[in-house]
Structure formats: C-alpha cells, structure tokens
Coordinates of C-alpha atoms and ligand atoms in Angstrom, one line a residue:
X324 CA -159.3 -68.7 62.4
X325 CA -155.6 -69.2 62.0
X326 CA -153.8 -72.6 63.0
X327 CA -150.8 -71.2 64.9
X328 CA -147.9 -73.3 64.6
X329 CA -146.8 -74.2 67.5
X330 CA -130.2 -62.4 83.5
X331 CA -131.7 -59.2 84.4
X332 CA -133.7 -58.1 86.3
X333 CA -136.7 -55.3 85.6
X334 CA -135.4 -52.3 87.1
X335 CA -136.5 -51.4 90.6
X336 CA -135.9 -48.2 92.7
X337 CA -133.4 -50.0 95.3
X338 CA -135.3 -49.3 98.3
X339 CA -137.7 -51.8 96.1
X340 CA -134.6 -53.8 95.5
X341 CA -133.4 -54.3 99.2
X342 CA -137.1 -55.4 99.8
X343 CA -137.8 -57.6 96.9
X344 CA -134.4 -59.8 97.0
X345 CA -135.1 -60.1 100.7
X346 CA -138.6 -61.3 100.6
X347 CA -137.5 -63.5 97.8
X348 CA -134.2 -65.2 100.1
X349 CA -137.1 -65.3 102.9
X350 CA -139.5 -67.0 100.0
X351 CA -137.0 -69.6 98.9
X352 CA -135.2 -70.0 101.2
X353 CA -138.1 -71.4 104.1
X354 CA -140.4 -73.1 101.7
X355 CA -140.9 -76.9 100.9
X356 CA -140.8 -77.2 97.5
X357 CA -144.9 -77.4 96.7
X358 CA -146.3 -80.2 95.4
X359 CA -149.2 -78.4 93.2
X360 CA -148.2 -76.1 90.0
X361 CA -150.3 -73.1 91.2
X362 CA -148.7 -73.3 94.7
X363 CA -145.2 -73.7 93.6
X364 CA -145.5 -71.0 91.0
X365 CA -147.1 -69.1 94.0
X366 CA -143.6 -68.8 96.2
X367 CA -142.5 -66.6 93.6
X368 CA -145.6 -64.6 93.4
X369 CA -146.5 -66.4 90.3
X370 CA -149.7 -67.8 88.8
X371 CA -150.0 -71.0 87.2
X372 CA -152.7 -71.6 85.1
X373 CA -155.4 -73.4 82.8
X374 CA -158.0 -73.2 80.0
X375 CA -160.9 -74.4 80.7
X376 CA -164.8 -74.7 79.6
X377 CA -168.6 -74.4 82.2
X378 CA -169.6 -77.2 79.9
X379 CA -166.7 -79.2 81.9
X380 CA -166.9 -78.5 85.4
X381 CA -169.3 -81.9 85.8
X382 CA -166.5 -83.9 84.6
X383 CA -165.3 -85.2 87.8
X384 CA -161.5 -86.2 87.7
X385 CA -160.9 -83.0 85.0
X386 CA -162.1 -80.9 87.9
X387 CA -160.5 -82.7 90.7
X388 CA -157.2 -81.7 88.5
X389 CA -158.1 -77.7 88.0
X390 CA -159.1 -78.0 91.7
X391 CA -155.5 -79.3 92.6
X392 CA -153.3 -78.0 90.0
X393 CA -154.0 -74.7 89.1
X394 CA -154.8 -71.2 90.7
X395 CA -155.7 -69.5 87.6
X396 CA -158.6 -69.5 85.2
X397 CA -158.9 -68.7 81.9
X398 CA -161.7 -69.3 79.4
X399 CA -160.9 -71.9 76.0
X400 CA -163.9 -70.2 74.3
X401 CA -166.6 -68.9 76.9
X402 CA -165.9 -65.6 76.7
X403 CA -164.9 -65.1 73.2
X404 CA -167.3 -61.8 70.9
X405 CA -169.3 -65.7 70.0
X406 CA -170.5 -66.9 73.1
X407 CA -171.4 -63.6 75.8
X408 CA -172.6 -61.0 72.4
X409 CA -174.4 -63.5 69.8
X410 CA -176.7 -61.0 68.8
X411 CA -175.7 -57.4 68.5
X412 CA -176.6 -56.1 71.5
X413 CA -177.9 -59.3 73.3
X414 CA -175.2 -60.4 75.9
X415 CA -175.1 -64.0 77.4
X416 CA -172.8 -64.2 80.8
X417 CA -173.9 -67.5 81.9
X418 CA -171.0 -69.5 81.4
X419 CA -168.8 -66.5 81.4
X420 CA -170.2 -65.7 85.0
X421 CA -170.0 -70.0 85.7
X422 CA -166.2 -70.0 85.0
X423 CA -165.5 -66.7 87.7
X424 CA -167.7 -68.3 90.3
X425 CA -165.6 -71.5 90.3
X426 CA -162.2 -69.0 90.1
X427 CA -163.8 -67.6 92.8
X428 CA -165.0 -70.6 95.3
X429 CA -161.8 -71.6 94.7
X430 CA -159.0 -68.6 95.6
X431 CA -158.1 -68.8 92.0
X432 CA -157.8 -65.3 89.8
X433 CA -159.5 -65.3 86.3
X434 CA -157.5 -64.1 82.7
X435 CA -160.3 -63.0 80.3
X436 CA -160.1 -64.1 76.7
X437 CA -160.8 -61.8 74.5
X438 CA -162.3 -58.9 74.0
X439 CA -161.6 -58.3 70.1
X440 CA -160.3 -61.1 67.9
X441 CA -160.5 -61.9 63.8
X442 CA -161.3 -65.0 64.8
X443 CA -165.2 -66.6 66.8
X444 CA -167.0 -63.4 66.2
X445 CA -170.5 -63.6 66.2
X446 CA -172.2 -63.3 62.5
X447 CA -174.0 -60.2 62.5
X448 CA -170.4 -58.5 63.7
X449 CA -168.6 -60.8 60.9
X450 CA -171.1 -58.8 58.0
X451 CA -170.6 -55.4 59.7
X452 CA -167.9 -53.2 58.4
X453 CA -166.6 -48.6 59.2
X454 CA -167.9 -46.8 61.8
X455 CA -170.4 -49.4 62.0
X456 CA -168.1 -52.1 63.3
X457 CA -166.0 -49.5 65.2
X458 CA -169.0 -48.7 67.8
X459 CA -169.9 -52.2 67.9
X460 CA -166.5 -53.2 68.2
X461 CA -166.1 -50.7 71.1
X462 CA -169.5 -51.1 72.8
X463 CA -169.0 -55.1 72.9
X464 CA -165.7 -54.0 75.3
X465 CA -167.3 -51.5 77.2
X466 CA -170.3 -54.0 77.8
X467 CA -167.8 -57.2 78.7
X468 CA -166.1 -55.4 80.6
X469 CA -167.6 -53.8 82.9
X470 CA -170.1 -56.8 83.5
X471 CA -166.5 -59.0 84.9
X472 CA -165.2 -55.3 86.0
X473 CA -163.3 -56.2 89.4
X474 CA -163.3 -60.0 88.1
X475 CA -160.6 -59.5 86.2
X476 CA -157.2 -60.3 86.9
X477 CA -155.5 -59.3 83.4
X478 CA -157.5 -59.1 80.2
X479 CA -156.9 -60.0 76.7
X480 CA -158.2 -56.8 75.3
X481 CA -157.3 -57.8 71.6
X482 CA -156.0 -61.5 70.0
X483 CA -153.9 -61.9 67.9
X484 CA -153.5 -59.0 65.2
X485 CA -150.8 -59.0 63.6
X486 CA -149.4 -60.8 60.5
X487 CA -147.3 -64.1 60.5
X488 CA -144.0 -64.3 57.9
X489 CA -141.5 -61.2 57.7
X490 CA -143.3 -57.8 57.3
X491 CA -143.9 -57.5 61.9
X492 CA -147.2 -55.4 60.0
X493 CA -150.7 -55.5 61.6
X494 CA -153.3 -58.3 59.7
X495 CA -155.5 -57.8 57.9
X496 CA -159.2 -58.0 59.4
X497 CA -162.1 -56.7 59.2
X498 CA -161.4 -54.6 62.5
X499 CA -158.0 -53.3 61.3
X500 CA -160.1 -51.7 58.3
X501 CA -162.6 -49.8 60.4
X502 CA -158.6 -47.5 60.8
X503 CA -155.3 -48.5 62.5
X504 CA -156.0 -47.0 65.8
X505 CA -158.6 -49.4 66.6
X506 CA -156.7 -51.2 69.1
X507 CA -156.0 -48.5 71.6
X508 CA -159.6 -47.5 71.4
X509 CA -160.1 -51.0 72.6
X510 CA -157.6 -50.8 75.4
X511 CA -158.9 -47.1 76.5
X512 CA -162.9 -48.7 76.1
X513 CA -161.6 -51.3 78.8
X514 CA -159.5 -49.2 80.8
X515 CA -162.6 -47.4 81.8
X516 CA -164.9 -49.9 81.7
X517 CA -162.1 -51.6 84.8
X518 CA -159.2 -50.0 85.7
X519 CA -158.5 -52.7 87.6
X520 CA -157.5 -55.3 85.3
X521 CA -154.0 -55.8 83.4
X522 CA -154.6 -55.2 80.2
X523 CA -152.6 -57.1 77.7
X524 CA -152.1 -57.4 73.8
X525 CA -152.1 -61.2 73.0
X526 CA -150.2 -63.1 70.1
X527 CA -148.7 -66.1 68.9
X528 CA -145.8 -67.0 66.5
X529 CA -144.0 -65.1 69.3
X530 CA -142.1 -67.0 70.2
X531 CA -138.8 -65.3 70.4
X532 CA -137.4 -62.4 68.7
X533 CA -138.9 -62.3 65.3
X534 CA -140.1 -59.6 63.2
X535 CA -144.0 -60.7 64.0
X536 CA -142.6 -60.1 68.0
X537 CA -141.1 -56.9 66.4
X538 CA -143.9 -55.2 65.6
X539 CA -145.7 -56.2 68.6
X540 CA -143.0 -55.3 70.3
X541 CA -142.8 -51.7 68.4
X542 CA -146.6 -51.1 68.8
X543 CA -146.0 -51.5 72.2
X544 CA -143.4 -49.3 73.0
X545 CA -145.2 -46.5 71.1
X546 CA -148.4 -47.0 73.2
X547 CA -146.3 -46.4 76.4
X548 CA -144.8 -43.6 75.0
X549 CA -148.3 -41.9 74.1
X550 CA -149.8 -42.7 76.9
X551 CA -151.8 -45.4 75.9
X552 CA -153.0 -48.0 78.4
X553 CA -151.8 -51.2 78.2
X554 CA -149.8 -53.8 80.7
X555 CA -148.8 -56.6 79.7
X556 CA -148.4 -58.5 76.5
X557 CA -149.8 -62.2 76.3
X558 CA -147.5 -65.2 74.0
X559 CA -149.4 -67.7 73.6
X560 CA -146.6 -70.3 73.0
X561 CA -149.0 -72.8 70.8
X562 CA -145.2 -74.6 70.5
X563 CA -144.3 -77.0 68.0
X564 CA -140.8 -79.8 69.2
X565 CA -138.4 -77.0 69.5
X566 CA -137.9 -74.1 71.4
X567 CA -136.3 -70.8 69.8
X568 CA -133.3 -70.2 71.4
X569 CA -134.0 -65.9 71.6
X570 CA -137.4 -67.3 73.8
X571 CA -136.5 -65.5 77.5
X572 CA -134.5 -62.6 75.6
X573 CA -138.1 -61.6 74.2
X574 CA -139.5 -61.9 77.6
X575 CA -137.1 -59.8 78.6
X576 CA -137.5 -57.3 76.1
X577 CA -141.0 -56.3 76.3
X578 CA -140.8 -56.4 80.3
X579 CA -137.8 -53.9 79.6
X580 CA -140.9 -51.7 78.0
X581 CA -142.7 -51.6 81.3
X582 CA -144.9 -53.8 80.7
X583 CA -145.5 -57.9 82.5
X584 CA -145.6 -60.4 80.3
X585 CA -147.6 -63.8 80.8
X586 CA -147.5 -66.8 79.1
X587 CA -151.0 -67.4 77.9
X588 CA -151.6 -70.4 75.9
X589 CA -148.9 -73.3 76.6
X590 CA -148.5 -76.0 74.7
X591 CA -146.1 -78.3 73.6
X592 CA -146.5 -81.1 70.4
X593 CA -145.5 -84.3 72.3
X594 CA -142.4 -85.4 71.1
X595 CA -138.9 -86.6 72.9
X596 CA -138.8 -82.8 73.2
X597 CA -141.6 -82.1 75.3
X598 CA -140.4 -82.0 78.9
X599 CA -138.2 -79.5 78.0
X600 CA -139.3 -77.4 76.6
X601 CA -141.8 -77.5 79.0
X602 CA -139.1 -76.4 81.9
X603 CA -137.9 -73.9 79.7
X604 CA -140.6 -72.4 79.2
X605 CA -141.5 -72.5 82.5
X606 CA -137.6 -71.5 83.5
X607 CA -137.5 -68.2 81.2
X608 CA -140.2 -67.0 82.8
X609 CA -139.1 -67.1 85.9
X610 CA -135.7 -65.6 84.9
X611 CA -137.5 -62.3 84.2
X612 CA -139.4 -60.8 87.0
X613 CA -142.1 -59.3 84.9
X614 CA -143.0 -62.5 83.8
X615 CA -146.2 -62.7 86.2
X616 CA -148.1 -66.2 85.0
X617 CA -148.0 -69.0 82.6
X618 CA -151.4 -70.8 81.7
X619 CA -151.5 -74.0 80.3
X620 CA -154.8 -74.5 77.0
X621 CA -156.6 -76.9 78.5
X622 CA -155.7 -79.8 81.1
X623 CA -155.5 -83.2 79.9
X624 CA -154.4 -84.2 76.4
X625 CA -157.8 -85.7 75.6
X626 CA -159.0 -81.8 76.6
X627 CA -156.0 -80.4 73.5
X628 CA -157.8 -78.3 70.2
X629 CA -154.6 -79.6 68.6
X630 CA -156.1 -83.3 68.5
X631 CA -153.3 -85.6 68.1
X632 CA -150.4 -83.8 69.4
X633 CA -150.9 -84.7 73.1
X634 CA -149.7 -81.3 74.5
X635 CA -151.2 -80.9 77.8
X636 CA -149.5 -82.2 81.0
X637 CA -151.9 -84.5 81.8
X638 CA -152.3 -87.8 79.9
X639 CA -156.2 -88.6 78.9
X640 CA -156.1 -90.6 82.2
X641 CA -155.6 -87.5 84.1
X642 CA -152.3 -89.1 85.1
X643 CA -149.3 -86.6 85.5
X644 CA -147.0 -86.8 82.6
X645 CA -143.0 -86.4 82.0
X646 CA -143.8 -82.4 81.2
X647 CA -145.9 -82.6 85.0
X648 CA -143.0 -83.2 86.6
X649 CA -140.3 -81.0 84.4
X650 CA -143.1 -77.7 85.1
X651 CA -143.2 -78.4 88.8
X652 CA -139.5 -79.2 89.5
X653 CA -139.2 -76.3 87.3
X654 CA -141.0 -74.2 89.3
X655 CA -139.8 -75.3 92.6
X656 CA -136.3 -74.1 91.9
X657 CA -137.5 -70.7 92.0
X658 CA -136.4 -67.5 90.3
X659 CA -136.8 -63.5 91.3
X660 CA -140.2 -62.8 93.0
X661 CA -142.4 -60.7 90.7
X662 CA -142.7 -56.9 91.7
X663 CA -146.1 -55.3 92.1
X664 CA -143.4 -52.6 91.2
X665 CA -143.2 -50.6 87.8
X666 CA -141.9 -47.3 88.6
X667 CA -142.7 -45.6 90.1
X668 CA -143.3 -47.9 92.9
X669 CA -143.3 -47.4 96.4
X670 CA -142.7 -50.5 99.4
X671 CA -142.4 -50.9 102.9
X672 CA -140.9 -53.5 105.0
X673 CA -143.0 -55.8 107.2
X674 CA -144.4 -53.9 110.3
X675 CA -144.4 -56.0 113.8
X676 CA -148.6 -55.6 113.5
X677 CA -147.9 -57.9 110.5
X678 CA -148.7 -57.2 107.0
X679 CA -146.7 -55.0 104.7
X680 CA -148.3 -52.8 101.5
X681 CA -146.6 -52.3 98.1
X682 CA -147.9 -50.1 95.6
X683 CA -147.8 -50.0 92.1
X684 CA -148.9 -47.3 89.8
X685 CA -150.2 -46.8 86.1
X686 CA -150.8 -43.1 85.8
X687 CA -151.7 -41.4 82.7
X688 CA -151.6 -37.4 82.3
X689 CA -153.8 -36.7 85.2
X690 CA -155.2 -40.5 86.8
X691 CA -153.8 -43.3 87.5
X692 CA -154.5 -46.6 88.8
X693 CA -153.1 -48.3 92.0
X694 CA -152.9 -52.3 92.4
X695 CA -151.2 -52.1 96.3
X696 CA -150.6 -56.0 97.5
X697 CA -150.9 -56.1 101.2
X698 CA -148.2 -59.3 101.7
X699 CA -149.3 -61.4 105.4
X700 CA -145.9 -60.9 107.9
X701 CA -145.2 -64.6 109.8
X702 CA -148.0 -65.2 111.2
X703 CA -151.8 -65.5 109.6
X704 CA -153.7 -62.2 109.4
X705 CA -157.4 -61.4 110.0
X706 CA -158.2 -58.7 108.9
X707 CA -156.4 -55.4 107.1
X708 CA -156.2 -51.5 106.6
X709 CA -153.5 -49.1 104.9
X710 CA -153.0 -46.1 104.8
X711 CA -152.1 -44.0 101.8
X712 CA -151.0 -41.0 101.4
X713 CA -153.2 -39.0 97.8
X714 CA -150.7 -36.0 96.7
X715 CA -153.2 -32.6 96.9
X716 CA -155.3 -31.9 94.1
X717 CA -156.0 -34.9 94.1
X718 CA -158.4 -37.8 95.1
X719 CA -159.6 -41.2 94.8
X720 CA -162.3 -41.7 92.7
X721 CA -163.6 -45.9 93.3
X722 CA -162.1 -48.9 95.0
X723 CA -162.4 -52.3 94.4
X724 CA -161.6 -55.3 96.9
X725 CA -161.1 -52.4 99.5
X726 CA -163.4 -49.9 101.0
X727 CA -162.3 -46.0 102.4
X728 CA -163.8 -43.5 103.5
X729 CA -162.0 -41.0 102.9
X730 CA -160.8 -39.8 99.1
X731 CA -157.9 -37.3 99.9
X732 CA -155.0 -36.7 101.9
X733 CA -154.6 -39.3 104.3
X734 CA -156.6 -42.2 103.1
X735 CA -157.3 -45.5 104.9
X736 CA -157.9 -48.9 103.2
X737 CA -159.8 -51.5 104.6
X738 CA -160.0 -55.3 103.9
X739 CA -163.9 -56.4 102.4
X740 CA -165.6 -59.4 103.7
X741 CA -163.9 -61.6 101.0
X742 CA -160.9 -60.9 101.4
X743 CA -160.0 -59.7 105.1
X744 CA -157.7 -63.1 105.5
X745 CA -154.4 -64.2 104.4
X746 CA -152.3 -67.3 105.2
X747 CA -148.8 -66.4 106.6
X748 CA -146.5 -65.5 103.5
X749 CA -149.2 -65.2 101.6
X750 CA -151.3 -62.1 100.3
X751 CA -153.8 -60.6 98.9
X752 CA -154.4 -57.8 96.4
X753 CA -156.7 -54.9 96.0
X754 CA -156.6 -51.0 93.9
X755 CA -158.2 -47.9 93.6
X756 CA -158.6 -45.4 91.2
X757 CA -157.9 -41.3 91.4
X758 CA -157.2 -38.3 89.7
X759 CA -153.7 -36.4 90.0
X760 CA -150.9 -37.9 90.5
X761 CA -150.5 -41.2 92.9
X762 CA -149.7 -41.5 95.7
X763 CA -145.3 -41.9 96.3
X764 CA -145.1 -42.7 99.8
X765 CA -145.0 -45.9 101.2
X766 CA -147.8 -47.1 102.4
X767 CA -148.9 -48.3 106.0
X768 CA -149.9 -51.7 106.6
X769 CA -152.3 -52.7 109.9
X770 CA -153.4 -56.2 110.5
X771 CA -156.6 -56.8 113.3
Ligands
LIG430 C1 -159.2 -72.1 70.2 C2 -160.1 -73.4 71.5 O1 -159.2 -73.6 72.0 C3 -160.6 -74.2 70.4 O2 -162.1 -75.0 71.5 C4 -161.2 -73.7 69.2 O3 -162.3 -73.9 68.8 C5 -161.2 -72.5 68.9 O4 -159.9 -72.2 69.6 N1 -155.3 -68.7 69.9 C6 -156.6 -68.1 71.1 C7 -157.2 -68.9 71.4 O5 -156.0 -66.8 71.4 O6 -158.3 -68.3 71.5 C8 -157.7 -70.8 70.8 O7 -158.2 -71.3 71.4 C9 -156.2 -71.1 70.0 C10 -155.8 -69.9 69.2

C-alpha cells in the first residue's frame, strides 16, 4: 500500500433555509457546551467517529474512551477485501459484524471502509486481471454491501484510485487496468445492494485544492452529470505539521457539486501545531453545511498506524491531549446545522404533536431513494409516523428503518422497534426506495 504523507453555505430552497436557520439558532442558542466529541458534533447534526478493530474490544481503557466520546465507528481493517473475502467467494464477516453490533448497541452509526482498493486485496484477487478481476470485484461490492445492507451510514465504495503528483489522473492498479469505468460500475453495484447507504469516494493528499483533488473533483462532477450514484467524498486527512490554506475551500467546492463531504481518517503528526491543525480542520468542516462528520484514525497515540508520530487525540495512557480540547472547543463553537436536504428537498415546521420530518432525495431516471430525518421537538418522542405523498405513476419498492403498509399515493411510514424513541431535539433517520419521481410535497410527522 501507499503511505500517505500526511463562508458560503450549501444552496437550499428558500423554505429550507428559513427552517434550517431557525433550527440552528435554536440548537446553538439553547445548548450547553457538550463534554464529549460525539455529543458536541451532534448539536449541529454531525457525527464524530473513530477507526477501531474488533480485536481491541476487550481492551477496557480503550473501550471506555470509544464509548464515551464517539458516535460513529469505522473498521480500521475489518471490512477490507482481504478481511472479508480471504478466499474467492468465501466471505467472513465476523469482525465486521461485531463492530456493527457494538455500534448499534451504543447508538453509533457505522462508516463502511472499504469495498474496493488497490491495497489490502486478498492474494487471489491480486493474481486476477481483466474480466475475471472485474467480475470478482463487482461481486465483492455486491456481496459485502448486501451483507451490511441497512446498517451502514456511508460506504467508502472506492478508496485511493487517483495518483499522487501533478497529473490529476487515475492511479495505475490491477483494478484500473480492467477499464476506466471500474469506479462507476462499483458505485452502481453498491447502490443496488444497499440503497440506504451514502456512497463515498475516499482518498488522501486531497487536503486542499491541488491536482489530485481536482482530478477527483472532475470525476465527481462527471458522475453527477451522468447520474452515476455518488453521495459523498471522503477526505482522509492524514496530515503533517502544516495545513493547506485552501482546506476549507476544497471542502466547499465538493459540497457545491451536490455531494456531502466527510473527513474520514483524520490524524495529525505531533508537533507544536498539532492542536491548531486539529481545530482548523474541525472548524473548516463545521463551516460547510454539507461537511457532515469527522472520523479520527484511532483512539490513542499507541493505537495509531503512524508509529512514533503520536497523531491522535489521546495519549498512550488514554489522557486527553491539547488537541482533544482544541477539537472539542471548535465543535462547541458550532456552525451551520447539516442539511438533510440536497436539492430537491422538502421540509416542514414542527407540528404540535412534537416531531418534524425532512426528506432528502437521491434521484435518477425512473427512480430514487429518500432519506427521511425525523426530529423530535422540545419533548421526547415515543413512536412516530411520517406521511409522504408519492407522486402518481410511482411506488415505494422497499423501506429500511421504518415500515409502510401502502406503496403509492399517501404512504405512512411508522417507526420500527429500535427507533421509536427520540430524545427531545434529537433525530433518527429512515429511508425508502421508489420508482418514478420522488415526493416533493412536505411530509407530515405525528408523534405517539
Ligand atoms: C491502515 C491501517 O490503519 C493499518 O492498520 C493497516 O495496516 C494499513 O491500513 N488509508 C486508508 C486506510 O484508507 O485504510 C489505511 O489504514 C490508512 C491509509
């Protein structure tokens, strides 16, 4: 594998702007400063995650920090190709499943990392080429995304496919040699397998406006223009001792293409600037409404893959470093609430019964997936139902994290057993897939 070295708000409809603005003011105005990274990030609708491994789950001091601080997990290695398909067609999900179970039991979301990458391939795949490799790769995407269907917030569908340096071109790899369309084939397969997961392209040395990030930018723009299903860009952000002055601008330009941005593998080389760089990265994400979450690549310095660089937020003894405090303060300073609404979107104000719902659509010709955020008002909600009007000619084909009895016209979605309780001011999300065009009218939300 390669060793990485290291405002404006998203455009919303006028209605959505007023609702989002009102919500942000309410949240920021009334919130106490939160005392953990996850709780603080959640105040603006974001997550704060960490890379972990099932083999560390028995380390009690480690897990104390994981459970206290973070509300999102990603597998540092357990969901990679070599880990999940060690022999062709024989899948092992034990460690990935443990990670997902732990996250679910603790109310955390899960990032999936990663479906296809030139590194950490099983040896059988390294020996394939051409159509045999392409077929094996797409099968891998389908099988893994299907296994974890409904449990993954965002998938890194493809990791590190661009070359370093000034070319802005694709990296040479066995996957690239199967044809330039391998990336879009992977995204289409992932969408079909798990329509509820956000699908990300993830890479490193993209921590500012440079030739590599511009190559990726051009690919994302092309995908959006041609309807290739992509929802997010991951900036790994393995950083050295300086931060590119265009870091935030780079996040913003991806957001302006209509994709979310996530900081996916943040770690910063120890040095006099470490805390400042961590804080600047956090502030940059919070300044862009569509930067929806940050993940650090490990818990304690002693857990880091960057041996000797002490690039994380906790020291080997599990103590909070200056970098930790800098990040927490930056999170507590707030920023625009993340929208659930790339265009087209709908929103409605809270109803008296105590919840509101907003819909985000991912549409393609003839179909769409909808993500619906159910937000509780000033009181906790115990059970909810959301009413959506499906435009004529189309129908709901499946739903996740909610149940529906009808599929066309007015459709009511009810909570399932594990997501009916929503804390005051908190939210939960469900989704559905449909044919035709997605709903554009405001959804209703009823608590109880
Ligand atoms: C690293 C892990 O942290 C190590 O444990 C493993 O030995 C190699 O991979 N970019 C990525 C991650 O996308 O998957 C890498 O993780 C770090 C660089």
